Short mmCIF file of C-alpha atoms and ligand atoms in Angstrom, two decimals:
data_model
loop_
_atom_site.label_atom_id
_atom_site.label_comp_id
_atom_site.label_asym_id
_atom_site.label_seq_id
_atom_site.Cartn_x
_atom_site.Cartn_y
_atom_site.Cartn_z
CA MET A 1 22.86 11.06 38.35
CA LYS A 2 24.54 13.00 35.55
CA TYR A 3 21.20 13.26 33.73
CA CYS A 4 19.43 14.58 36.82
CA THR A 5 22.03 17.27 37.47
CA CYS A 6 21.90 18.35 33.86
CA ILE A 7 18.13 18.58 33.80
CA ALA A 8 18.08 20.46 37.09
CA ALA A 9 20.59 22.95 35.68
CA CYS A 10 18.51 23.36 32.56
CA LEU A 11 15.36 23.89 34.56
CA ILE A 12 16.99 26.66 36.58
CA ALA A 13 18.55 28.23 33.50
CA PHE A 14 15.27 28.34 31.64
CA ALA A 15 13.01 29.00 34.60
CA SER A 16 11.81 32.25 33.08
CA PHE A 17 10.48 30.49 29.96
CA SER A 18 7.42 28.71 31.25
CA GLN A 19 7.11 26.44 28.17
CA VAL A 20 10.63 25.07 28.25
CA PRO A 21 10.62 22.88 31.39
CA THR A 22 7.48 21.09 30.22
CA LYS A 23 9.20 20.35 26.93
CA ILE A 24 12.26 18.89 28.64
CA GLU A 25 10.11 16.76 30.92
CA GLU A 26 8.23 15.43 27.93
CA GLU A 27 11.44 14.51 26.16
CA ILE A 28 12.92 12.53 29.02
CA SER A 29 9.72 10.57 29.62
CA PHE A 30 10.50 8.41 26.59
CA PRO A 31 12.96 5.51 26.73
CA LYS A 32 16.17 5.81 24.67
CA LYS A 33 14.78 3.76 21.83
CA PRO A 34 11.45 2.16 21.01
CA LYS A 35 11.04 -1.51 21.82
CA LEU A 36 8.81 -2.08 18.85
CA VAL A 37 8.15 -0.26 15.60
CA ILE A 38 4.83 -0.93 13.90
CA GLY A 39 4.27 0.11 10.29
CA ILE A 40 0.60 -0.03 9.32
CA VAL A 41 -0.28 0.32 5.64
CA ILE A 42 -3.91 0.53 4.59
CA ASP A 43 -4.49 -0.66 1.05
CA GLN A 44 -6.40 2.09 -0.80
CA MET A 45 -6.91 4.77 1.83
CA ARG A 46 -7.54 8.34 0.76
CA TYR A 47 -6.42 11.00 3.24
CA ASP A 48 -9.93 12.46 3.31
CA TYR A 49 -11.34 9.27 4.86
CA ILE A 50 -9.91 10.59 8.16
CA TYR A 51 -12.20 13.60 7.90
CA ARG A 52 -15.17 12.26 5.94
CA PHE A 53 -15.92 9.53 8.49
CA TRP A 54 -14.56 11.41 11.55
CA ASP A 55 -17.95 11.70 13.27
CA LYS A 56 -18.55 7.98 12.84
CA TYR A 57 -15.19 6.89 14.30
CA GLY A 58 -14.84 5.92 17.96
CA LYS A 59 -12.43 7.67 20.33
CA ASN A 60 -9.70 5.05 20.30
CA GLY A 61 -8.87 4.29 16.67
CA PHE A 62 -8.06 6.85 13.96
CA LYS A 63 -9.09 9.66 16.34
CA ARG A 64 -6.60 8.51 18.95
CA LEU A 65 -3.81 8.40 16.36
CA VAL A 66 -4.66 11.90 15.11
CA ASN A 67 -5.30 13.40 18.57
CA GLU A 68 -2.22 11.93 20.26
CA GLY A 69 0.09 11.59 17.27
CA PHE A 70 1.61 13.70 14.50
CA PHE A 71 -0.45 13.98 11.34
CA CYS A 72 1.30 14.78 8.04
CA LYS A 73 -1.78 15.96 6.18
CA ASN A 74 -0.16 16.53 2.83
CA THR A 75 1.65 13.26 2.11
CA ASN A 76 1.90 12.13 -1.49
CA PHE A 77 3.31 9.37 -3.62
CA ASN A 78 6.00 10.79 -5.89
CA TYR A 79 5.96 8.40 -8.84
CA VAL A 80 3.64 6.33 -11.03
CA PRO A 81 2.18 3.76 -11.05
CA THR A 82 0.35 4.10 -7.72
CA TYR A 83 -0.24 0.37 -7.25
CA THR A 84 0.09 -1.93 -4.24
CA GLY A 85 3.47 -3.57 -4.98
CA PRO A 86 5.34 -0.35 -5.79
CA GLY A 87 3.52 1.41 -2.91
CA HIS A 88 4.63 -1.01 -0.22
CA ALA A 89 8.16 -1.18 -1.65
CA SER A 90 8.47 2.62 -1.77
CA ILE A 91 7.24 3.20 1.79
CA PHE A 92 9.81 0.82 3.25
CA THR A 93 12.76 1.38 0.87
CA GLY A 94 12.37 5.16 0.92
CA THR A 95 12.81 5.27 -2.82
CA THR A 96 10.81 4.86 -6.02
CA PRO A 97 10.44 2.16 -8.71
CA ALA A 98 13.23 3.79 -10.75
CA ILE A 99 15.62 2.54 -8.06
CA HIS A 100 13.90 -0.26 -6.09
CA GLY A 101 12.75 -1.90 -9.32
CA ILE A 102 9.20 -2.86 -8.30
CA ILE A 103 7.71 -1.10 -11.32
CA ALA A 104 4.20 -2.60 -10.99
CA ASN A 105 2.37 -5.53 -9.39
CA ASP A 106 3.36 -7.61 -12.38
CA TRP A 107 5.16 -6.52 -15.48
CA PHE A 108 6.36 -7.75 -18.84
CA ASP A 109 9.82 -9.20 -18.25
CA LYS A 110 11.94 -8.11 -21.22
CA GLU A 111 14.51 -10.87 -20.70
CA ASN A 112 12.15 -13.83 -20.52
CA LEU A 113 9.37 -12.34 -22.64
CA LYS A 114 6.68 -13.16 -20.10
CA LYS A 115 4.84 -11.66 -17.13
CA LEU A 116 6.77 -11.42 -13.89
CA TYR A 117 4.96 -11.07 -10.56
CA CYS A 118 6.59 -8.56 -8.21
CA VAL A 119 7.07 -11.14 -5.43
CA GLY A 120 7.11 -14.25 -7.62
CA ASP A 121 10.13 -16.53 -7.05
CA ILE A 122 10.37 -19.92 -8.73
CA ASN A 123 13.33 -20.86 -6.56
CA VAL A 124 11.38 -21.12 -3.31
CA ASN A 125 8.46 -23.23 -2.16
CA GLY A 126 5.35 -22.49 -0.17
CA LEU A 127 5.03 -23.38 3.52
CA GLY A 128 1.55 -24.42 4.63
CA THR A 129 0.36 -24.63 1.02
CA ASN A 130 0.93 -26.59 -2.15
CA GLU A 131 -0.31 -23.76 -4.31
CA SER A 132 1.86 -21.42 -6.38
CA GLU A 133 0.78 -18.70 -3.89
CA GLY A 134 3.66 -19.96 -1.76
CA LYS A 135 6.38 -19.38 -4.36
CA ARG A 136 7.04 -15.87 -3.15
CA SER A 137 9.97 -13.79 -1.91
CA PRO A 138 11.35 -10.23 -2.07
CA VAL A 139 14.01 -11.28 -4.61
CA ASN A 140 12.84 -8.82 -7.31
CA MET A 141 13.23 -5.78 -5.03
CA LEU A 142 16.63 -4.23 -5.78
CA THR A 143 17.29 -2.16 -2.64
CA THR A 144 17.19 -2.58 1.13
CA THR A 145 14.22 -1.65 3.29
CA ILE A 146 14.26 0.22 6.60
CA THR A 147 13.45 -3.17 8.14
CA ASP A 148 16.58 -4.68 6.50
CA GLU A 149 18.68 -1.82 7.86
CA LEU A 150 17.32 -2.38 11.36
CA ARG A 151 18.27 -6.07 11.21
CA ILE A 152 21.74 -5.30 9.84
CA SER A 153 22.40 -2.52 12.37
CA SER A 154 21.55 -4.82 15.29
CA ASN A 155 23.64 -7.64 13.89
CA MET A 156 20.39 -9.52 13.18
CA LYS A 157 19.25 -9.28 16.81
CA SER A 158 16.24 -7.09 15.99
CA LYS A 159 13.33 -9.21 14.83
CA VAL A 160 11.31 -8.26 11.75
CA PHE A 161 7.98 -9.71 10.63
CA GLY A 162 5.42 -8.75 8.00
CA VAL A 163 1.77 -9.74 7.62
CA ALA A 164 -1.04 -9.02 5.16
CA LEU A 165 -3.69 -10.89 3.24
CA LYS A 166 -1.85 -9.93 0.02
CA ASP A 167 1.55 -11.61 -0.37
CA ARG A 168 3.26 -8.53 -1.83
CA SER A 169 2.00 -6.37 1.04
CA ALA A 170 3.56 -8.71 3.61
CA ILE A 171 6.79 -9.52 1.77
CA LEU A 172 8.06 -6.18 0.41
CA PRO A 173 7.74 -4.21 3.72
CA ALA A 174 9.48 -6.96 5.72
CA GLY A 175 12.49 -6.82 3.39
CA HIS A 176 15.20 -9.26 2.39
CA VAL A 177 16.43 -10.39 5.79
CA ALA A 178 13.10 -10.58 7.61
CA ASN A 179 12.52 -13.37 10.11
CA ALA A 180 9.29 -14.07 8.24
CA ALA A 181 6.48 -12.68 6.15
CA TYR A 182 3.03 -14.26 6.29
CA TRP A 183 0.21 -13.90 3.79
CA TYR A 184 -3.17 -15.48 3.16
CA ASP A 185 -4.01 -18.40 0.91
CA GLY A 186 -7.74 -18.23 0.16
CA SER A 187 -7.85 -21.75 -1.26
CA ILE A 188 -7.33 -23.11 2.27
CA GLY A 189 -8.19 -20.11 4.45
CA SER A 190 -4.75 -20.09 6.10
CA PHE A 191 -1.75 -17.84 6.60
CA ILE A 192 1.24 -19.22 4.72
CA SER A 193 4.88 -18.36 4.07
CA SER A 194 7.75 -19.66 1.94
CA THR A 195 11.07 -21.48 2.22
CA TYR A 196 12.76 -18.15 1.53
CA TYR A 197 12.36 -17.43 5.25
CA MET A 198 12.47 -20.81 7.01
CA LYS A 199 12.18 -24.56 6.64
CA GLU A 200 8.73 -24.97 8.15
CA LEU A 201 5.93 -22.91 9.66
CA PRO A 202 6.21 -22.32 13.41
CA LEU A 203 3.86 -24.40 15.55
CA TRP A 204 1.91 -21.31 16.61
CA VAL A 205 1.07 -20.48 12.96
CA ASN A 206 -0.35 -23.98 12.47
CA GLU A 207 -2.33 -23.60 15.70
CA PHE A 208 -3.70 -20.25 14.50
CA ASN A 209 -4.71 -21.75 11.15
CA LYS A 210 -6.46 -24.65 12.89
CA LYS A 211 -8.91 -22.17 14.43
CA GLU A 212 -10.34 -21.60 10.92
CA LEU A 213 -11.18 -17.99 11.73
CA ALA A 214 -11.77 -17.01 8.07
CA LYS A 215 -14.56 -19.57 7.85
CA LYS A 216 -16.00 -18.41 11.19
CA TYR A 217 -16.01 -14.74 10.18
CA LEU A 218 -17.99 -15.66 7.05
CA MET A 219 -20.70 -17.57 8.88
CA GLU A 220 -22.89 -14.51 9.40
CA PRO A 221 -24.19 -11.86 6.99
CA TRP A 222 -22.29 -8.60 6.64
CA ASN A 223 -24.61 -5.93 7.93
CA THR A 224 -23.78 -2.29 8.59
CA LEU A 225 -22.33 -1.68 12.04
CA LEU A 226 -24.50 1.42 12.57
CA PRO A 227 -28.13 1.76 11.46
CA ILE A 228 -27.92 2.14 7.69
CA GLU A 229 -29.72 5.52 7.63
CA GLN A 230 -26.73 7.01 9.47
CA TYR A 231 -24.40 6.45 6.46
CA THR A 232 -25.11 9.95 5.21
CA GLU A 233 -21.55 10.45 3.87
CA SER A 234 -22.15 7.89 1.13
CA LEU A 235 -24.40 7.39 -1.90
CA PRO A 236 -27.61 5.38 -1.39
CA ASP A 237 -26.82 1.71 -0.73
CA ASP A 238 -28.46 0.64 -3.99
CA ASN A 239 -26.68 2.52 -6.79
CA LYS A 240 -25.47 1.66 -10.27
CA TYR A 241 -21.80 2.36 -9.56
CA GLU A 242 -21.32 -0.78 -7.49
CA PHE A 243 -20.34 -4.31 -8.40
CA ILE A 244 -23.00 -7.02 -8.01
CA ALA A 245 -21.47 -10.16 -6.54
CA LYS A 246 -22.27 -13.60 -7.91
CA GLY A 247 -25.16 -14.83 -5.76
CA GLU A 248 -26.69 -11.36 -5.28
CA THR A 249 -29.12 -9.39 -7.41
CA LYS A 250 -28.39 -5.94 -5.95
CA PRO A 251 -25.27 -4.44 -4.34
CA VAL A 252 -27.02 -3.90 -1.00
CA PHE A 253 -26.87 -4.78 2.68
CA PRO A 254 -27.12 -7.23 4.26
CA HIS A 255 -24.56 -9.13 2.18
CA ASN A 256 -25.39 -12.75 2.83
CA LEU A 257 -21.88 -14.11 3.34
CA PRO A 258 -22.79 -17.79 3.85
CA GLU A 259 -24.72 -17.60 0.58
CA LEU A 260 -21.88 -15.75 -1.18
CA LEU A 261 -19.44 -18.35 0.09
CA ARG A 262 -21.59 -21.06 -1.50
CA ALA A 263 -22.04 -19.15 -4.76
CA ASN A 264 -18.39 -18.13 -5.17
CA GLY A 265 -16.60 -20.97 -3.38
CA GLY A 266 -13.32 -20.54 -1.58
CA LEU A 267 -12.36 -18.51 1.41
CA ASN A 268 -10.99 -15.70 -0.74
CA LEU A 269 -14.32 -14.04 0.06
CA ILE A 270 -12.79 -12.82 3.35
CA ARG A 271 -10.57 -10.46 1.33
CA THR A 272 -13.54 -8.46 0.06
CA VAL A 273 -15.28 -7.89 3.41
CA PRO A 274 -14.17 -5.93 6.50
CA PHE A 275 -13.57 -9.16 8.41
CA GLY A 276 -10.42 -9.60 6.32
CA ASN A 277 -9.07 -6.74 8.46
CA THR A 278 -10.16 -8.55 11.62
CA LEU A 279 -8.30 -11.67 10.53
CA THR A 280 -5.16 -9.64 9.74
CA LYS A 281 -5.26 -7.91 13.13
CA ASP A 282 -5.76 -11.26 14.90
CA PHE A 283 -2.70 -12.68 13.18
CA ALA A 284 -0.61 -9.54 13.85
CA ILE A 285 -1.31 -9.83 17.58
CA GLU A 286 -0.34 -13.51 17.50
CA ILE A 287 2.99 -12.65 15.83
CA ILE A 288 3.76 -10.11 18.55
CA LYS A 289 2.88 -12.52 21.38
CA ASN A 290 4.46 -15.66 19.97
CA GLU A 291 7.65 -14.05 18.71
CA ASN A 292 7.97 -11.93 21.88
CA LEU A 293 8.33 -8.75 19.86
CA GLY A 294 9.38 -5.73 21.89
CA LYS A 295 10.58 -7.82 24.81
CA SER A 296 14.34 -7.76 24.24
CA SER A 297 16.92 -4.99 24.47
CA GLU A 298 16.82 -4.54 20.65
CA THR A 299 14.12 -2.75 18.69
CA ASP A 300 11.82 -5.10 16.76
CA PHE A 301 9.69 -4.17 13.74
CA LEU A 302 6.30 -5.48 12.61
CA THR A 303 4.71 -4.45 9.32
CA ILE A 304 0.97 -4.90 8.92
CA SER A 305 -1.00 -4.19 5.77
CA PHE A 306 -4.79 -4.20 5.71
CA SER A 307 -5.74 -5.40 2.22
CA SER A 308 -9.56 -5.54 2.40
CA PRO A 309 -10.25 -1.81 1.85
CA ASP A 310 -8.64 -2.16 -1.61
CA TYR A 311 -10.85 -5.09 -2.64
CA ILE A 312 -13.90 -3.23 -1.31
CA GLY A 313 -12.92 -0.01 -3.13
CA HIS A 314 -12.44 -1.89 -6.40
CA ALA A 315 -15.87 -3.48 -6.02
CA TYR A 316 -17.94 -0.63 -4.61
CA GLY A 317 -15.95 2.63 -4.88
CA PRO A 318 -15.15 5.38 -2.36
CA ASN A 319 -18.74 6.64 -2.08
CA SER A 320 -20.34 3.36 -1.12
CA VAL A 321 -21.96 2.42 2.18
CA GLU A 322 -19.75 -0.70 1.92
CA GLN A 323 -16.51 1.30 2.02
CA GLU A 324 -17.81 3.59 4.77
CA ASP A 325 -18.77 0.60 6.87
CA ASP A 326 -15.39 -0.99 6.13
CA TYR A 327 -13.62 2.09 7.52
CA ILE A 328 -15.87 2.35 10.58
CA ARG A 329 -15.06 -1.28 11.33
CA LEU A 330 -11.35 -0.84 10.54
CA ASP A 331 -11.37 2.01 13.05
CA ASN A 332 -12.50 -0.51 15.67
CA GLU A 333 -9.74 -2.94 14.69
CA ILE A 334 -7.16 -0.20 15.09
CA ALA A 335 -8.62 0.74 18.48
CA ASP A 336 -8.40 -2.91 19.53
CA PHE A 337 -4.82 -3.14 18.35
CA LEU A 338 -3.77 0.05 20.18
CA ASN A 339 -5.43 -1.28 23.34
CA PHE A 340 -3.50 -4.48 22.98
CA LEU A 341 -0.22 -2.54 22.64
CA ASP A 342 -1.06 -0.46 25.74
CA ALA A 343 -1.42 -3.57 27.83
CA TYR A 344 1.41 -5.52 26.23
CA ILE A 345 4.20 -2.98 26.17
CA GLY A 346 2.86 0.56 26.77
CA LYS A 347 2.39 3.35 24.26
CA ASN A 348 5.74 5.01 25.00
CA ASN A 349 7.65 1.90 23.96
CA VAL A 350 5.98 1.63 20.57
CA LEU A 351 6.73 3.80 17.57
CA LEU A 352 3.83 3.38 15.17
CA PHE A 353 3.09 4.92 11.80
CA LEU A 354 0.04 4.54 9.62
CA THR A 355 -0.15 5.32 5.92
CA ALA A 356 -1.53 3.88 2.68
CA ASP A 357 -0.06 2.34 -0.47
CA HIS A 358 -2.22 4.56 -2.73
CA ALA A 359 -5.58 6.30 -2.68
CA ALA A 360 -8.36 6.16 -5.32
CA PRO A 361 -10.62 8.28 -7.52
CA GLU A 362 -14.40 8.43 -7.44
CA VAL A 363 -16.04 5.90 -9.74
CA PRO A 364 -15.54 7.59 -13.17
CA ALA A 365 -19.11 6.69 -14.26
CA TYR A 366 -20.41 8.63 -11.26
CA LEU A 367 -18.27 11.66 -12.22
CA ILE A 368 -19.58 11.47 -15.79
CA ASP A 369 -23.13 11.62 -14.42
CA LEU A 370 -22.11 14.69 -12.41
CA LYS A 371 -20.88 16.27 -15.69
CA ILE A 372 -17.28 16.12 -14.49
CA PRO A 373 -14.79 15.08 -17.19
CA ALA A 374 -13.92 11.40 -16.77
CA GLY A 375 -13.88 8.31 -18.92
CA TYR A 376 -12.85 4.79 -19.75
CA VAL A 377 -10.08 3.55 -21.99
CA ASN A 378 -9.79 0.00 -23.29
CA GLU A 379 -6.18 -1.10 -23.15
CA GLY A 380 -6.80 -4.14 -25.33
CA LYS A 381 -8.11 -1.82 -28.02
CA ILE A 382 -5.20 0.61 -27.60
CA LEU A 383 -2.78 -2.30 -28.12
CA ARG A 384 -4.60 -3.58 -31.21
CA ASN A 385 -4.75 -0.12 -32.79
CA LEU A 386 -1.10 0.60 -32.09
CA LYS A 387 -0.09 -2.73 -33.59
CA SER A 388 -2.00 -2.06 -36.82
CA TYR A 389 -0.62 1.46 -37.03
CA LEU A 390 2.98 0.24 -36.72
CA PHE A 391 2.24 -2.64 -39.09
CA ALA A 392 1.11 -0.16 -41.73
CA ASN A 393 4.33 1.82 -41.34
CA TYR A 394 6.92 -0.88 -40.71
CA ALA A 395 5.35 -4.09 -42.10
CA ASP A 396 5.43 -5.50 -38.57
CA SER A 397 3.55 -4.75 -35.32
CA LEU A 398 6.85 -4.35 -33.38
CA VAL A 399 4.93 -4.47 -30.06
CA LEU A 400 5.42 -7.20 -27.46
CA SER A 401 3.16 -5.87 -24.72
CA TYR A 402 1.05 -2.96 -23.56
CA SER A 403 0.80 -3.26 -19.80
CA ASN A 404 0.81 -0.86 -16.84
CA GLN A 405 0.44 1.95 -19.40
CA GLN A 406 3.78 1.05 -20.98
CA VAL A 407 4.45 -0.14 -24.51
CA PHE A 408 7.19 -2.77 -24.76
CA LEU A 409 8.64 -2.81 -28.27
CA ASN A 410 10.28 -5.81 -29.87
CA ARG A 411 13.80 -4.43 -29.69
CA LYS A 412 15.41 -7.56 -31.15
CA LEU A 413 13.27 -7.31 -34.25
CA ILE A 414 13.86 -3.55 -34.47
CA ALA A 415 17.62 -4.20 -34.39
CA LEU A 416 17.30 -7.05 -36.88
CA LYS A 417 15.40 -4.84 -39.31
CA LYS A 418 17.98 -2.10 -38.71
CA LEU A 419 15.22 0.34 -37.67
CA ASP A 420 15.92 3.39 -35.56
CA LEU A 421 14.56 2.56 -32.05
CA LYS A 422 14.14 6.22 -31.13
CA LYS A 423 12.15 6.87 -34.31
CA VAL A 424 9.85 3.87 -33.71
CA GLN A 425 9.28 5.01 -30.11
CA GLU A 426 8.46 8.52 -31.27
CA ASP A 427 6.11 7.25 -33.99
CA ALA A 428 4.26 5.10 -31.47
CA ALA A 429 4.13 8.01 -28.99
CA LEU A 430 2.74 10.39 -31.59
CA TYR A 431 0.05 7.90 -32.55
CA LEU A 432 -0.97 7.21 -28.94
CA GLN A 433 -0.99 10.91 -28.07
CA ASN A 434 -3.98 11.41 -30.37
CA LEU A 435 -6.18 8.69 -28.87
CA ASP A 436 -9.15 9.49 -26.62
CA GLY A 437 -8.37 9.59 -22.92
CA ILE A 438 -4.61 9.91 -23.33
CA ALA A 439 -3.11 13.02 -21.73
CA GLU A 440 0.55 12.64 -22.56
CA VAL A 441 3.11 10.16 -23.79
CA THR A 442 6.84 9.90 -23.02
CA THR A 443 9.51 7.66 -24.51
CA SER A 444 12.26 5.80 -22.67
CA THR A 445 14.79 7.64 -24.84
CA ALA A 446 13.47 10.96 -23.52
CA LEU A 447 13.50 9.66 -19.94
CA ASN A 448 17.06 8.41 -20.30
CA ASN A 449 18.30 11.72 -21.72
CA THR A 450 16.30 14.39 -19.88
CA SER A 451 15.72 15.12 -16.22
CA PHE A 452 12.13 16.20 -15.58
CA SER A 453 12.01 18.21 -12.38
CA GLU A 454 8.27 18.61 -11.99
CA GLY A 455 4.80 17.66 -13.18
CA SER A 456 3.57 14.24 -14.20
CA ARG A 457 6.68 13.60 -16.33
CA ASN A 458 8.73 13.82 -13.13
CA LEU A 459 6.45 11.21 -11.54
CA ILE A 460 6.74 9.02 -14.65
CA GLN A 461 10.53 9.35 -14.49
CA LYS A 462 10.62 8.32 -10.82
CA GLY A 463 8.59 5.24 -11.75
CA PHE A 464 10.79 4.45 -14.73
CA ASN A 465 13.43 1.76 -14.23
CA ALA A 466 15.85 1.87 -17.16
CA LYS A 467 16.32 -1.92 -17.17
CA ARG A 468 12.75 -3.07 -16.52
CA SER A 469 10.38 -0.42 -17.87
CA GLY A 470 8.93 -0.19 -21.35
CA ASP A 471 9.66 1.96 -24.41
CA VAL A 472 6.69 4.32 -24.35
CA MET A 473 4.94 5.53 -21.18
CA VAL A 474 1.32 6.63 -21.36
CA ASN A 475 -0.54 8.90 -18.94
CA TYR A 476 -4.35 9.05 -19.13
CA LEU A 477 -6.45 12.15 -18.55
CA PRO A 478 -7.65 12.78 -14.97
CA ALA A 479 -10.37 10.28 -13.92
CA TRP A 480 -9.83 8.15 -17.05
CA VAL A 481 -9.20 4.48 -16.27
CA ASP A 482 -9.09 1.06 -17.86
CA PHE A 483 -11.71 -0.61 -15.65
CA HIS A 484 -15.34 -1.71 -15.56
CA LYS A 485 -18.01 0.88 -14.84
CA THR A 486 -18.64 -0.27 -11.28
CA GLY A 487 -16.16 0.29 -8.50
CA THR A 488 -12.89 2.12 -8.96
CA THR A 489 -9.21 1.61 -9.63
CA HIS A 490 -5.96 3.53 -9.16
CA GLY A 491 -2.46 3.97 -10.54
CA SER A 492 -2.29 7.55 -11.84
CA PRO A 493 -0.03 10.50 -10.92
CA TYR A 494 -3.06 12.59 -9.91
CA SER A 495 -3.76 13.74 -6.37
CA TYR A 496 -6.76 11.43 -5.97
CA ASP A 497 -4.35 8.48 -6.25
CA THR A 498 -1.24 9.95 -4.60
CA HIS A 499 -2.61 11.77 -1.54
CA VAL A 500 -2.65 9.46 1.47
CA PRO A 501 -2.74 9.83 5.25
CA LEU A 502 0.48 9.62 7.29
CA ILE A 503 0.36 9.59 11.07
CA PHE A 504 3.20 8.92 13.51
CA TYR A 505 2.28 7.93 17.06
CA GLY A 506 3.87 6.70 20.30
CA TRP A 507 7.56 6.72 21.17
CA ASN A 508 9.07 10.21 21.02
CA ILE A 509 6.15 11.60 18.99
CA LYS A 510 4.66 14.87 20.09
CA LYS A 511 1.10 15.68 19.21
CA GLY A 512 0.77 17.93 16.18
CA SER A 513 0.25 18.19 12.47
CA THR A 514 1.72 19.74 9.38
CA ALA A 515 0.44 20.73 5.97
CA ASP A 516 4.00 20.66 4.54
CA GLN A 517 4.50 18.61 1.40
CA ILE A 518 5.80 15.22 2.55
CA TYR A 519 6.64 12.45 0.11
CA ILE A 520 6.05 8.78 0.80
CA THR A 521 9.79 8.19 0.38
CA ASP A 522 10.42 10.42 3.43
CA ILE A 523 9.01 7.84 5.86
CA ALA A 524 11.97 5.44 5.78
CA ALA A 525 14.50 8.29 6.08
CA THR A 526 12.60 9.64 9.09
CA LEU A 527 12.55 6.24 10.77
CA ALA A 528 16.28 5.78 10.09
CA LEU A 529 17.12 9.02 11.91
CA MET A 530 14.74 8.20 14.77
CA LEU A 531 16.37 4.80 15.20
CA ASN A 532 19.92 6.07 14.56
CA ILE A 533 20.47 3.52 11.80
CA GLN A 534 21.53 3.63 8.14
CA PHE A 535 19.09 4.85 5.50
CA PRO A 536 17.97 2.10 3.09
CA ASN A 537 20.57 1.86 0.32
CA GLY A 538 18.43 3.40 -2.44
CA SER A 539 16.88 6.08 -0.22
CA ILE A 540 15.98 9.41 -1.81
CA GLY A 541 13.83 10.55 1.13
CA VAL A 542 14.22 13.63 3.31
CA PRO A 543 13.57 13.12 7.04
CA ILE A 544 10.42 14.92 8.21
CA SER A 545 11.93 17.84 10.13
CA HIS A 546 9.04 18.14 12.61
CA LEU A 547 9.76 14.63 13.85
CA VAL A 548 13.55 14.48 13.99
CA LYS A 549 14.47 17.89 15.40
ZN1 ZN B 601 -6.05 -1.93 -5.83
#
C-alpha cells in the first residue's frame, strides 16, 4: 500500500512532465532483484562484428540484445596481454593481471622454473575423465570474482555455475566458491569437472554426456547457413590467409566434418566449428534446468563462454566466410537461449550481459598485401639472439624464458655473479628495442618504480604482476605477431585486440547506448552495485553510471 500511495503522489506531483510518469512506471515493473544473472563471454569477438554482420542476423539474437538492451559501444580491455585466461579473470574480478595474478594462459613460474597453466592444479583430480584436463581449479587466481561475492553475500544460498568448452573460460568466471564449473574434454567428447568442486559428477551431467551430442553434431558437413554468395562481408571462401585442415586440400565449404573427424581423430574437432557453440548452449540450458537456477528467493549466477569463435578466428581470421558463418549461427544460438529464458523465467527476472575476452586483428599477411604496415616476429629467434647477445657481454645467457612477450632472467645466477640486475635488464631491453617488429620495451625495475598513467606502458603496467611477471616486457608494433601466416592471433594493447562489445539486457536495464569509454574492469563493479553486494576484493572498476543511476 505504501508503495502505491507514494507512486500516486509522485504521479500527481510530476503530472506536468509527460516523460516522468512513464519512467516511474518502467522502474516499478521490475522485481526488487534479478532471479538469475547470466554472464556471456564470447571468445574472440570484435565489437564491429555487431555491425558488420547486422544485416545477416535474425531479429532475436544480437539484434534483440542491442535493440532492447544497453550497448556500451566503446568498451576496452585496459591491460596486456589480451588473452583468454586474463580476459575471463578480469571481467569477473573487475581488476587486471597486476592484481588478480592471471598474467597469461600459461606462464613461466619463477619459483618452480617451469610452465604453469592458469587453471592447472595438481592437488585436485578430474571428474568424468582420467586425463590431466581434469586437474583444474581457480587456485592461481588471487582475488575474488563478482560470482564469489554473490555467494558470500547470500551466505552461500545463491548458486553459481560456469560452463565453456575451454576449462579456463568456465573456471575463472565461476570463481573460488562456485557450486561447479564444467568444461569439455575432447578425448571423450564429454563435459567434465574436478574434485575442487565436488566428489562426483551429478547424475544429470552423466546423462547429458551419454547423449554423445558432440559426435552427433559432427556427423554432417559444415556448410554455410545462407547461400554462400550472400557472404559479401568476407573475403572469397578460397583465399591464402586461411588454415588448411588435415584432410582438406583447400580452406573451403563444405567442410566435410565426418572426413575431418577421421583424418584428425578425437572429438576436439567440435571446438573449431560453430557446433561447439551449440553444444555449449545445450549444456548451459541443462545446468539452468537441473540446478533450478533462478527458482529460489536468492539471485543465482551462470557464466557461459563460447569458445569456438576463437578457434575459428585463429584458423581462418576475421575476414573469412567461416567466421562470418560462425557468427550468423552463434546469433541463432543466442536467440534460442533468450527464448528459453523467456519461457523459463521471463526477461524481467534475468540480468544478462554479453562481452568478449579479447578481439583480434586482421590476418597480418592480408594487411601486408594491402600495403598496410604489419609483420611477423619469431619468438624463438628473439630468444636465441638475446641469449647470444648477453653471453657475449656477461659470459652467460642469463635468460630462463621468453614467453608472453616477457623475458625471465636467471636472477639466482645474476646474484651469484654479483651482477647488477637493473643493468642486465636495461642491457637486454636496449638490445631488444632495436629488433624488427619491436615497438617498445620496459623493465620490471621501471614498472616497480614509475607509475605510467597512459599509453601502452600503462596497459603493460596493469598486466604486470610484481611477483609473477618477467624482467623485461616487450610490445610489438601494431599488427605484428608471432604466428603462422594463416589465421590470426591476439594479445596486444592495440584497439583491434582490446575493443569488444558489451551489452546489458533484462532486469532493470533500459534500452540505450553510450559511446563513453568503458573498461572491462567496470563490469564487475556495475554488477555489484546492481545487486547491492560487495565489489570483488581486487576491484579497480568504476560502475557504469548509465546503468546504476
Ligand atoms: Zn585465442
